[in-house]
Coordinates of C-alpha atoms and ligand atoms in Angstrom, one line a residue:
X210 CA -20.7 5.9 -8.1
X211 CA -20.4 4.6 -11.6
X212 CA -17.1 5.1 -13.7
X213 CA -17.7 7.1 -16.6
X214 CA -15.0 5.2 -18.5
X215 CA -14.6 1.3 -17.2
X216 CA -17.9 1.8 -16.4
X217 CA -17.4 0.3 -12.8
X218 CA -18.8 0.9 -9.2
X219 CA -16.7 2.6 -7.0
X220 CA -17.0 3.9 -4.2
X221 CA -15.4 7.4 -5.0
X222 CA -14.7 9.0 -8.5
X223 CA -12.4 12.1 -9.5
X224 CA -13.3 14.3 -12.1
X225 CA -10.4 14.4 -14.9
X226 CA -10.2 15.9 -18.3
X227 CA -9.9 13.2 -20.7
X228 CA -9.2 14.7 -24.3
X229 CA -11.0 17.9 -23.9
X230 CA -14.1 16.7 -22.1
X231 CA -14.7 16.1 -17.9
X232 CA -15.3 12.3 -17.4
X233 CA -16.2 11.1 -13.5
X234 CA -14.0 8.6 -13.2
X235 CA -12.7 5.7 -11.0
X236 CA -9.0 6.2 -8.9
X237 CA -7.2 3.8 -11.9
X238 CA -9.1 5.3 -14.8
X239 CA -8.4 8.7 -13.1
X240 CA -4.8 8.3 -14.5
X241 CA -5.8 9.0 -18.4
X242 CA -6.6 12.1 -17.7
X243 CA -5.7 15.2 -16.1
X244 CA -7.2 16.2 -12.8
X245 CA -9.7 18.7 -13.1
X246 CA -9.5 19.4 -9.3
X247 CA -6.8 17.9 -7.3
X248 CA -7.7 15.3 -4.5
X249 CA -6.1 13.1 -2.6
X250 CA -8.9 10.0 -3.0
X251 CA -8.7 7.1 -0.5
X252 CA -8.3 4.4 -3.5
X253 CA -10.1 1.9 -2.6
X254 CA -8.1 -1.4 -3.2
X255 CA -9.2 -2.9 -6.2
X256 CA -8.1 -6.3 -7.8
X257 CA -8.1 -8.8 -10.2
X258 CA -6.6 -8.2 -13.6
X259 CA -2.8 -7.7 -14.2
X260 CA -3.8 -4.8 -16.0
X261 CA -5.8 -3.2 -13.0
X262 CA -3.0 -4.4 -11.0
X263 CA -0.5 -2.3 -12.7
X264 CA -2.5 0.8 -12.7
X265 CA -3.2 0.9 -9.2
X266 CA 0.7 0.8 -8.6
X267 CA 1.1 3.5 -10.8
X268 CA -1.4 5.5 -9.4
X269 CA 0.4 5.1 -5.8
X270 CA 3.7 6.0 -7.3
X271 CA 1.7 9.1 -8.8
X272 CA 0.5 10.1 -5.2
X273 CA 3.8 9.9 -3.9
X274 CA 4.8 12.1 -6.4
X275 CA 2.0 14.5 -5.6
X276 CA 3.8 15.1 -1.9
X277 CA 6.8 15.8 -3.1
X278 CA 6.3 18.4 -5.4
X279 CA 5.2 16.7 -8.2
X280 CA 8.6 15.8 -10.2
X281 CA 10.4 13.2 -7.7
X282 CA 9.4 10.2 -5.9
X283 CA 10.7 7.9 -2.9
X284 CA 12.6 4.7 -2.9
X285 CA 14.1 2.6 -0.7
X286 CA 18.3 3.2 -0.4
X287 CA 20.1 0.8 -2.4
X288 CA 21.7 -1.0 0.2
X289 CA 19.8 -0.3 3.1
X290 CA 20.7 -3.4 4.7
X291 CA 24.5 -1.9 4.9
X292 CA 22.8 1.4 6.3
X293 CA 20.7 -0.6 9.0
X294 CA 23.5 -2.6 10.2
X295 CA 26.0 0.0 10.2
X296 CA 23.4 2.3 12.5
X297 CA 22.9 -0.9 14.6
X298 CA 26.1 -1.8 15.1
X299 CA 26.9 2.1 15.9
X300 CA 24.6 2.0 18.7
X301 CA 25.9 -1.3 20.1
X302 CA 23.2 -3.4 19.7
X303 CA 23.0 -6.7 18.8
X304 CA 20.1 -8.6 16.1
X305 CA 18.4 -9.7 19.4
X306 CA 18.4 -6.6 21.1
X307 CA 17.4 -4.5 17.9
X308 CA 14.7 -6.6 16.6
X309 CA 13.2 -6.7 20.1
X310 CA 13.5 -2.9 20.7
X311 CA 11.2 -2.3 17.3
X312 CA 8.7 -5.3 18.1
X313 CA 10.1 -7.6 14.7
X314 CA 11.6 -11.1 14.7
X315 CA 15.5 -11.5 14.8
X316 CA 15.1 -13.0 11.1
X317 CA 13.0 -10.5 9.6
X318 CA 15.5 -8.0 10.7
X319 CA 18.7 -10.0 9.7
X320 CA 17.1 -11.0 6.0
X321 CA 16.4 -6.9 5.9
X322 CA 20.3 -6.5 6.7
X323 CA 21.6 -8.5 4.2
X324 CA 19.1 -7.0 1.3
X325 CA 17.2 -10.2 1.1
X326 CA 14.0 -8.8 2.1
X327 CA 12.3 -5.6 1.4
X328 CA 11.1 -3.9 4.7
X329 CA 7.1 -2.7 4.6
X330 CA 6.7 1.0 5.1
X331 CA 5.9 0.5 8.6
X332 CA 9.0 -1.4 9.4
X333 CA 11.3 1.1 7.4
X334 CA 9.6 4.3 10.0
X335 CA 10.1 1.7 12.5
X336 CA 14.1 1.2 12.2
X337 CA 14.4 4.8 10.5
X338 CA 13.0 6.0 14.1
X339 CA 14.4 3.4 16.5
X340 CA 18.0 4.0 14.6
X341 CA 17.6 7.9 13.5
X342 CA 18.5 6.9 10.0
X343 CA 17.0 7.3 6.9
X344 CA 16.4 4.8 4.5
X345 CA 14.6 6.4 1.8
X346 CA 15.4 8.3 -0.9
X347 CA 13.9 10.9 -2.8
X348 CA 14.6 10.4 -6.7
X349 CA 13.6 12.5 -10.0
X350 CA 11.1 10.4 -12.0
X351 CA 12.2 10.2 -15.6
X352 CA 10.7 12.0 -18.7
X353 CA 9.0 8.5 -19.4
X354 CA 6.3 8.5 -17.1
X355 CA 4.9 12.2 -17.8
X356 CA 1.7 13.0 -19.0
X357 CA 0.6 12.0 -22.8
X358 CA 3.7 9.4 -22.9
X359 CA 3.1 7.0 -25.5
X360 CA 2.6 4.3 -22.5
X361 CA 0.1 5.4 -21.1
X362 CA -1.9 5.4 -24.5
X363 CA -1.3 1.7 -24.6
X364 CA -2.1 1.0 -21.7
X365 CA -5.7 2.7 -22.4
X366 CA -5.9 1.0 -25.3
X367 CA -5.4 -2.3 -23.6
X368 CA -7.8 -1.3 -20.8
X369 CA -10.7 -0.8 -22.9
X370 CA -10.5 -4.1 -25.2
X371 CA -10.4 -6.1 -21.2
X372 CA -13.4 -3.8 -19.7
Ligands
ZN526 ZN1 -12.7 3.3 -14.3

């Protein structure tokens, strides 16, 4: 399916309202607009430019968003390394022990302890399960990011003259 706005082949569009009329559009160009019927597309990975780059991260903050009701979105604890050791060290085990229990190397899970290495969403259900903590947090987005922001304009703009 082509793109109605970058023009591109993908393998899914989502029909949005951009400025009054209903574009098909690709999962990054989908965020100009407003969604005309809400869907949860599988966003297929797409690559290259910085600018596409940046898009597609946005889009996967959006989607989180979309679970929790729209306004908030999850992060990682600030120091979840503090939290993972603590719940370690609570249930008596040692790096070894631990890291073996959820299937990870011993340094993986003492650079995660000390805040030196951002766990992967499969390794943060991993020790949130194995430990029965949990490490993320769910945080109201700012104003900034709403719809019809100023950035988002820009970004459009900047889109275009690249496409
Ligand atoms: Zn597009």
């Amino acid at each position: 399916m082509i793109c109605e706005m970058c023009g591109r082949d993908v393998p899914q569009t989502r029909t949005v309202i951009v400025e009054g009329s209903r574009l098909n559009v690709c999962p990054a160009c989908a965020r100009f607009g407003e969604d005309f019927k809400t869907s949860s597309a599988g966003g297929a990975p797409v690559t290259q430019s910085v600018i596409e780059e940046r898009l597609e991260k946005r889009e996967r903050r959006m989607k989180s968003k979309d679970i929790y009701a729209g306004s908030t979105s999850v992060e990682l604890v600030d120091d979840y390394g503090g939290v993972i050791r603590a719940a370690r060290e609570a249930k008596g085990m040692d790096l070894e022990k631990f890291a073996s229990s959820i299937l990870e190397k011993k340094g993986t899970i003492a650079k995660i302890e000390s805040n030196s290495l951002i766990p992967d969403d499969k390794i943060i259900k991993k020790i949130e399960k194995a430990l029965g903590i949990k490490l993320t947090e769910t945080v109201q987005s700012g104003a900034a990011v709403g719809p019809g922001g100023s950035g988002d304009r820009m970004t459009l703009a900047n889109f275009i003259k690249k496409a």
